[in-house]
GROMACS .gro file of C-alpha atoms in nm:
model
  338
    1MET     CA    1  16.355 -17.373   8.719
    2VAL     CA    2  15.968 -17.331   8.843
    3LEU     CA    3  15.731 -17.596   8.832
    4ALA     CA    4  15.479 -17.415   8.668
    5MET     CA    5  15.156 -17.542   8.787
    6PRO     CA    6  14.857 -17.591   8.542
    7SER     CA    7  14.726 -17.346   8.297
    8PRO     CA    8  14.421 -17.371   8.163
    9MET     CA    9  14.264 -17.113   7.916
   10PRO     CA   10  14.073 -16.818   8.156
   11ASN     CA   11  13.732 -16.740   8.141
   12THR     CA   12  13.648 -16.523   7.804
   13PRO     CA   13  13.357 -16.355   7.807
   14LYS     CA   14  13.253 -16.139   7.548
   15ILE     CA   15  13.575 -16.239   7.368
   16ALA     CA   16  13.532 -16.446   7.019
   17LEU     CA   17  13.854 -16.645   7.088
   18ARG     CA   18  13.700 -16.984   6.953
   19ARG     CA   19  13.587 -16.788   6.621
   20TYR     CA   20  13.921 -16.663   6.625
   21LEU     CA   21  14.101 -17.011   6.656
   22ALA     CA   22  13.837 -17.128   6.374
   23ASN     CA   23  13.914 -16.908   6.136
   24ALA     CA   24  14.305 -16.881   6.234
   25LYS     CA   25  14.551 -17.038   5.965
   26ASP     CA   26  14.897 -17.185   6.068
   27ALA     CA   27  15.067 -16.926   6.244
   28ALA     CA   28  15.431 -16.879   6.141
   29SER     CA   29  15.686 -16.895   6.441
   30THR     CA   30  15.999 -16.791   6.453
   31PRO     CA   31  16.300 -16.769   6.684
   32VAL     CA   32  16.306 -16.417   6.862
   33THR     CA   33  16.648 -16.164   6.898
   34VAL     CA   34  16.771 -16.174   7.262
   35THR     CA   35  17.021 -15.902   7.368
   36ALA     CA   36  17.174 -15.999   7.678
   37GLU     CA   37  17.463 -16.011   7.857
   38LEU     CA   38  17.684 -16.318   7.799
   39ALA     CA   39  17.569 -16.439   8.130
   40VAL     CA   40  17.247 -16.541   7.981
   41THR     CA   41  17.181 -16.818   7.821
   42VAL     CA   42  16.993 -16.848   7.504
   43SER     CA   43  16.890 -17.108   7.301
   44THR     CA   44  16.621 -17.255   7.009
   45SER     CA   45  16.459 -17.566   7.003
   46VAL     CA   46  16.142 -17.745   6.878
   47ALA     CA   47  16.054 -17.863   7.212
   48ALA     CA   48  15.729 -17.634   7.282
   49PRO     CA   49  15.573 -17.671   7.633
   50GLN     CA   50  15.291 -17.899   7.683
   51PRO     CA   51  14.987 -17.768   7.556
   52THR     CA   52  14.661 -17.730   7.803
   53ASP     CA   53  14.418 -17.534   7.638
   54ALA     CA   54  14.299 -17.486   7.236
   55LEU     CA   55  14.501 -17.178   7.206
   56GLU     CA   56  14.840 -17.320   7.291
   57ASP     CA   57  14.703 -17.645   7.080
   58TRP     CA   58  14.720 -17.380   6.783
   59LEU     CA   59  15.016 -17.216   6.901
   60VAL     CA   60  15.223 -17.508   6.893
   61THR     CA   61  15.089 -17.665   6.577
   62GLY     CA   62  15.430 -17.748   6.266
   63ASN     CA   63  15.649 -17.781   6.579
   64PRO     CA   64  15.744 -17.432   6.610
   65ALA     CA   65  16.096 -17.321   6.694
   66VAL     CA   66  16.120 -17.217   7.079
   67THR     CA   67  16.336 -16.949   7.199
   68THR     CA   68  16.452 -17.036   7.567
   69VAL     CA   69  16.624 -16.797   7.791
   70THR     CA   70  16.782 -16.889   8.110
   71ILE     CA   71  16.897 -16.585   8.375
   72PRO     CA   72  17.130 -16.742   8.604
   73ALA     CA   73  17.069 -16.731   9.029
   74HIS     CA   74  17.190 -16.391   9.198
   75TYR     CA   75  17.231 -16.196   8.818
   76THR     CA   76  17.191 -15.811   8.875
   77GLY     CA   77  17.320 -15.722   8.501
   78GLN     CA   78  17.184 -15.503   8.211
   79ALA     CA   79  16.814 -15.539   8.086
   80ILE     CA   80  16.768 -15.826   7.827
   81ALA     CA   81  16.572 -15.766   7.535
   82LEU     CA   82  16.365 -15.973   7.345
   83THR     CA   83  16.234 -15.876   6.969
   84GLY     CA   84  15.987 -16.062   6.780
   85ALA     CA   85  16.024 -16.092   6.411
   86ALA     CA   86  15.900 -15.867   6.147
   87ASP     CA   87  15.647 -16.114   5.997
   88ALA     CA   88  15.582 -16.435   6.243
   89GLY     CA   89  15.481 -16.467   6.611
   90GLY     CA   90  15.675 -16.718   6.854
   91ILE     CA   91  15.676 -16.894   7.167
   92VAL     CA   92  15.940 -16.777   7.419
   93HIS     CA   93  16.038 -16.988   7.722
   94VAL     CA   94  16.217 -16.734   8.003
   95ILE     CA   95  16.371 -16.903   8.337
   96VAL     CA   96  16.478 -16.687   8.594
   97GLU     CA   97  16.682 -16.866   8.852
   98ALA     CA   98  16.704 -16.793   9.252
   99GLY     CA   99  16.776 -16.451   9.363
  100ALA     CA  100  16.798 -16.293   9.030
  101THR     CA  101  16.702 -15.947   8.936
  102VAL     CA  102  16.629 -15.852   8.592
  103ALA     CA  103  16.447 -15.614   8.380
  104LEU     CA  104  16.254 -15.769   8.081
  105GLU     CA  105  16.160 -15.564   7.762
  106GLU     CA  106  15.932 -15.757   7.505
  107ARG     CA  107  15.835 -15.609   7.183
  108TRP     CA  108  15.674 -15.674   6.887
  109ARG     CA  109  15.587 -15.457   6.607
  110THR     CA  110  15.493 -15.762   6.374
  111SER     CA  111  15.316 -15.776   6.043
  112GLY     CA  112  15.121 -16.069   5.840
  113GLU     CA  113  14.749 -16.203   5.862
  114HIS     CA  114  14.723 -16.424   6.172
  115LEU     CA  115  14.986 -16.369   6.440
  116GLY     CA  116  15.027 -16.599   6.770
  117ILE     CA  117  15.259 -16.545   7.046
  118TRP     CA  118  15.310 -16.728   7.349
  119VAL     CA  119  15.555 -16.656   7.656
  120VAL     CA  120  15.655 -16.826   7.987
  121LEU     CA  121  15.787 -16.697   8.252
  122ASP     CA  122  15.920 -16.913   8.549
  123VAL     CA  123  16.063 -16.702   8.831
  124ALA     CA  124  16.253 -16.890   9.103
  125ASP     CA  125  16.274 -16.834   9.507
  126ASN     CA  126  16.335 -16.464   9.590
  127ALA     CA  127  16.388 -16.336   9.235
  128THR     CA  128  16.269 -16.001   9.102
  129VAL     CA  129  16.167 -15.942   8.753
  130ASN     CA  130  16.034 -15.604   8.578
  131TRP     CA  131  15.885 -15.721   8.285
  132LEU     CA  132  15.762 -15.474   7.997
  133THR     CA  133  15.559 -15.613   7.710
  134TYR     CA  134  15.524 -15.381   7.430
  135ASP     CA  135  15.236 -15.473   7.145
  136ALA     CA  136  15.215 -15.270   6.820
  137MET     CA  137  15.148 -15.524   6.573
  138THR     CA  138  15.000 -15.482   6.244
  139SER     CA  139  14.862 -15.829   6.181
  140THR     CA  140  14.503 -15.850   6.092
  141THR     CA  141  14.439 -16.109   6.423
  142ALA     CA  142  14.704 -16.144   6.716
  143LEU     CA  143  14.606 -16.389   6.955
  144VAL     CA  144  14.874 -16.355   7.222
  145LYS     CA  145  14.859 -16.580   7.595
  146ARG     CA  146  15.141 -16.483   7.857
  147THR     CA  147  15.192 -16.679   8.164
  148ALA     CA  148  15.444 -16.582   8.456
  149ASN     CA  149  15.474 -16.881   8.757
  150LEU     CA  150  15.647 -16.739   9.037
  151ALA     CA  151  15.794 -16.921   9.366
  152ALA     CA  152  15.855 -16.856   9.710
  153HIS     CA  153  15.912 -16.483   9.759
  154ALA     CA  154  15.947 -16.396   9.394
  155THR     CA  155  15.828 -16.018   9.284
  156LEU     CA  156  15.689 -15.954   8.956
  157ASN     CA  157  15.654 -15.590   8.828
  158TRP     CA  158  15.454 -15.625   8.471
  159THR     CA  159  15.345 -15.369   8.254
  160THR     CA  160  15.173 -15.435   7.941
  161ALA     CA  161  15.148 -15.172   7.653
  162GLY     CA  162  14.864 -15.318   7.417
  163PHE     CA  163  14.925 -15.047   7.107
  164THR     CA  164  14.829 -15.320   6.856
  165GLN     CA  165  14.619 -15.224   6.499
  166ALA     CA  166  14.530 -15.600   6.498
  167SER     CA  167  14.218 -15.734   6.642
  168GLY     CA  168  14.174 -16.033   6.872
  169ALA     CA  169  14.241 -16.125   7.241
  170THR     CA  170  14.528 -16.081   7.513
  171LEU     CA  171  14.536 -16.346   7.767
  172ILE     CA  172  14.753 -16.303   8.069
  173ALA     CA  173  14.791 -16.515   8.388
  174ALA     CA  174  15.002 -16.468   8.656
  175ASN     CA  175  15.024 -16.782   8.941
  176LEU     CA  176  15.153 -16.698   9.239
  177ILE     CA  177  15.259 -17.025   9.351
  178GLY     CA  178  15.506 -16.947   9.632
  179THR     CA  179  15.467 -16.861   9.976
  180GLY     CA  180  15.483 -16.493   9.984
  181ALA     CA  181  15.504 -16.403   9.622
  182LYS     CA  182  15.398 -16.087   9.520
  183ALA     CA  183  15.277 -15.963   9.135
  184THR     CA  184  15.130 -15.642   8.982
  185VAL     CA  185  15.008 -15.641   8.627
  186ASN     CA  186  14.943 -15.306   8.496
  187VAL     CA  187  14.772 -15.290   8.128
  188GLY     CA  188  14.723 -14.987   7.943
  189VAL     CA  189  14.511 -14.997   7.592
  190LEU     CA  190  14.462 -14.814   7.300
  191ALA     CA  191  14.188 -14.935   7.022
  192ALA     CA  192  14.048 -14.721   6.718
  193GLY     CA  193  13.865 -14.768   6.401
  194LYS     CA  194  13.708 -15.108   6.369
  195GLN     CA  195  13.918 -15.313   6.614
  196HIS     CA  196  13.747 -15.566   6.828
  197VAL     CA  197  14.021 -15.633   7.101
  198GLY     CA  198  14.013 -15.833   7.409
  199TYR     CA  199  14.199 -15.863   7.742
  200VAL     CA  200  14.191 -16.151   7.980
  201THR     CA  201  14.438 -16.104   8.287
  202ALA     CA  202  14.399 -16.349   8.560
  203MET     CA  203  14.582 -16.361   8.872
  204THR     CA  204  14.575 -16.679   9.088
  205ASN     CA  205  14.674 -16.689   9.473
  206ASP     CA  206  14.768 -17.047   9.528
  207GLY     CA  207  15.062 -17.001   9.783
  208ARG     CA  208  15.050 -16.846  10.124
  209GLN     CA  209  15.043 -16.504  10.215
  210THR     CA  210  15.072 -16.397   9.834
  211VAL     CA  211  14.955 -16.051   9.679
  212GLY     CA  212  14.826 -15.997   9.337
  213HIS     CA  213  14.707 -15.668   9.175
  214ILE     CA  214  14.567 -15.593   8.838
  215ASN     CA  215  14.524 -15.249   8.695
  216GLN     CA  216  14.365 -15.247   8.323
  217ARG     CA  217  14.288 -14.935   8.156
  218GLY     CA  218  14.165 -14.899   7.817
  219VAL     CA  219  14.077 -14.602   7.562
  220ILE     CA  220  13.859 -14.640   7.275
  221THR     CA  221  13.808 -14.410   6.942
  222GLY     CA  222  13.597 -14.496   6.642
  223HIS     CA  223  13.400 -14.803   6.611
  224ALA     CA  224  13.631 -15.003   6.834
  225HIS     CA  225  13.513 -15.259   7.064
  226LEU     CA  226  13.750 -15.283   7.407
  227ILE     CA  227  13.682 -15.601   7.635
  228PHE     CA  228  13.863 -15.616   7.959
  229ASN     CA  229  13.802 -15.938   8.157
  230GLY     CA  230  14.002 -15.878   8.526
  231ILE     CA  231  13.984 -16.266   8.697
  232GLY     CA  232  14.105 -16.289   9.072
  233HIS     CA  233  14.120 -16.661   9.204
  234ILE     CA  234  14.248 -16.703   9.527
  235ILE     CA  235  14.291 -17.073   9.608
  236HIS     CA  236  14.169 -17.279   9.913
  237GLY     CA  237  14.439 -17.306  10.151
  238ALA     CA  238  14.620 -16.958  10.027
  239ARG     CA  239  14.560 -16.808  10.375
  240GLY     CA  240  14.681 -16.423  10.406
  241SER     CA  241  14.643 -16.354  10.064
  242ASP     CA  242  14.521 -16.039   9.886
  243ASN     CA  243  14.374 -15.979   9.559
  244GLN     CA  244  14.299 -15.685   9.400
  245GLN     CA  245  14.174 -15.555   9.036
  246GLU     CA  246  14.067 -15.234   8.891
  247ASN     CA  247  13.918 -15.254   8.526
  248ARG     CA  248  13.857 -14.932   8.369
  249VAL     CA  249  13.787 -14.808   7.987
  250LEU     CA  250  13.715 -14.463   7.836
  251MET     CA  251  13.478 -14.404   7.520
  252LEU     CA  252  13.577 -14.141   7.305
  253SER     CA  253  13.308 -14.182   7.035
  254PRO     CA  254  12.922 -14.192   7.050
  255HIS     CA  255  12.990 -14.540   6.818
  256ALA     CA  256  13.251 -14.689   7.060
  257ARG     CA  257  13.166 -14.997   7.292
  258GLY     CA  258  13.320 -15.120   7.613
  259ASP     CA  259  13.310 -15.380   7.857
  260ALA     CA  260  13.475 -15.423   8.202
  261ASN     CA  261  13.416 -15.709   8.393
  262PRO     CA  262  13.565 -15.787   8.724
  263ILE     CA  263  13.558 -16.178   8.821
  264LEU     CA  264  13.637 -16.311   9.153
  265LEU     CA  265  13.703 -16.652   9.277
  266ILE     CA  266  13.747 -16.692   9.663
  267ASP     CA  267  13.801 -17.049   9.809
  268GLU     CA  268  13.950 -16.891  10.122
  269ASN     CA  269  13.847 -16.758  10.440
  270ASP     CA  270  14.135 -16.584  10.567
  271VAL     CA  271  14.191 -16.296  10.275
  272THR     CA  272  14.150 -15.998  10.112
  273ALA     CA  273  13.977 -15.908   9.814
  274GLY     CA  274  13.827 -15.636   9.579
  275HIS     CA  275  13.733 -15.511   9.219
  276ALA     CA  276  13.622 -15.174   9.088
  277ALA     CA  277  13.527 -15.152   8.696
  278SER     CA  278  13.399 -14.818   8.526
  279VAL     CA  279  13.291 -14.757   8.151
  280THR     CA  280  13.236 -14.373   8.108
  281ARG     CA  281  13.363 -14.114   7.868
  282VAL     CA  282  13.551 -13.831   7.875
  283ASP     CA  283  13.520 -13.585   8.246
  284GLU     CA  284  13.372 -13.272   8.114
  285ARG     CA  285  13.474 -13.143   8.396
  286GLN     CA  286  13.837 -13.171   8.387
  287LEU     CA  287  13.804 -13.034   7.980
  288TYR     CA  288  13.619 -12.782   8.110
  289TYR     CA  289  13.882 -12.652   8.394
  290LEU     CA  290  14.173 -12.741   8.126
  291MET     CA  291  13.953 -12.489   7.870
  292SER     CA  292  13.926 -12.244   8.115
  293ARG     CA  293  14.326 -12.241   8.165
  294GLY     CA  294  14.311 -12.126   7.777
  295LEU     CA  295  14.399 -12.464   7.622
  296ARG     CA  296  14.229 -12.551   7.294
  297GLU     CA  297  13.945 -12.835   7.336
  298ASP     CA  298  14.178 -13.099   7.149
  299THR     CA  299  14.484 -13.059   7.359
  300ALA     CA  300  14.269 -13.058   7.647
  301LYS     CA  301  14.128 -13.413   7.567
  302ARG     CA  302  14.479 -13.535   7.501
  303LEU     CA  303  14.595 -13.428   7.841
  304VAL     CA  304  14.291 -13.610   7.989
  305ILE     CA  305  14.342 -13.951   7.812
  306ARG     CA  306  14.744 -13.944   7.859
  307GLY     CA  307  14.645 -13.893   8.261
  308PHE     CA  308  14.444 -14.155   8.220
  309LEU     CA  309  14.615 -14.411   8.046
  310GLU     CA  310  14.928 -14.308   8.262
  311ALA     CA  311  14.811 -14.491   8.542
  312GLY     CA  312  14.842 -14.827   8.335
  313LEU     CA  313  15.179 -14.718   8.217
  314ALA     CA  314  15.309 -14.573   8.481
  315GLU     CA  315  15.597 -14.825   8.535
  316ILE     CA  316  15.756 -14.753   8.161
  317THR     CA  317  16.070 -14.522   8.282
  318ASP     CA  318  16.188 -14.547   7.894
  319PRO     CA  319  16.158 -14.189   7.773
  320ALA     CA  320  16.167 -14.282   7.408
  321LEU     CA  321  15.962 -14.517   7.443
  322LYS     CA  322  15.704 -14.312   7.661
  323ALA     CA  323  15.694 -14.058   7.370
  324GLU     CA  324  15.644 -14.284   7.105
  325LEU     CA  325  15.324 -14.399   7.262
  326PHE     CA  326  15.218 -14.051   7.345
  327GLN     CA  327  15.292 -13.949   7.007
  328THR     CA  328  15.070 -14.318   6.877
  329ILE     CA  329  14.767 -14.155   7.108
  330ASP     CA  330  14.797 -13.849   6.967
  331GLU     CA  331  14.812 -13.971   6.610
  332THR     CA  332  14.516 -14.203   6.648
  333LEU     CA  333  14.304 -13.902   6.814
  334VAL     CA  334  14.398 -13.671   6.527
  335ASN     CA  335  14.266 -13.928   6.274
  336ALA     CA  336  13.961 -14.015   6.483
  337ASP     CA  337  13.838 -13.652   6.483
  338ALA     CA  338  13.965 -13.617   6.099
   0.00000   0.00000   0.00000
């Protein structure tokens, strides 16, 4: 098991996290459903991780049930599915032991009023994890925190599909603790209606020769407001490390609002780091090209938007899930144009 480094709340520019917490009622929390082979150990307790910030304090209120999933060393079995309850959030601790190779699929279609989700992933030496998180909540407000801690030479490929109807904040943190740890975090978000959605994705290089990349893509329709904060932090002593990020937002409505805020904190000299950010509207040249080939404007716009989001969702290989995501995109655009 990886010893987790302290996990302070990331900076949240323009995200009203304090207001969400002030207005939130106690969040119902129940065990998640785990589908896995017998070699994987699953247990439930009320021993929540020690909170380190205000969000975690709220998440552990009332001694919630905590689901712990332990994947044994050198595991190479089938994908492990984590499914949230229909009307409650939850706390999950996933432990991936040394040398394991595992695919995690975490899905939430939860309803309710105030939803809280906290997931901690500890990845031991030389383990590889492909982690898919799919958020399709219909709750009023959703506050989500997911943290991954990587030991030496561990690898994490993490894709988050944010297609929820809720307003709120999602905080994503990848901590590259051990030498040679590598993580890529891809985020694809669709915001519509009057949603106010904030994503903070933090990549911290703590070990030497660690590599962390963030790629966030968001599409906004209606009167929605989407905020991307990307935080890259290279700790003093993390020599030979690399930290890169892209934060891109595409607005489809004159009433939509998007923010892309790249933040780099560099405390070491022998490193490479960079960032890119953009907030824009649909490229008229791309639309013109597609329409000149006989496509209707609405069809051409959907193809452009699919291509834009694909960069954040490229790691999703499940055909059924991809079809569901594209259907959601199409239905959202139809409703926005109605």
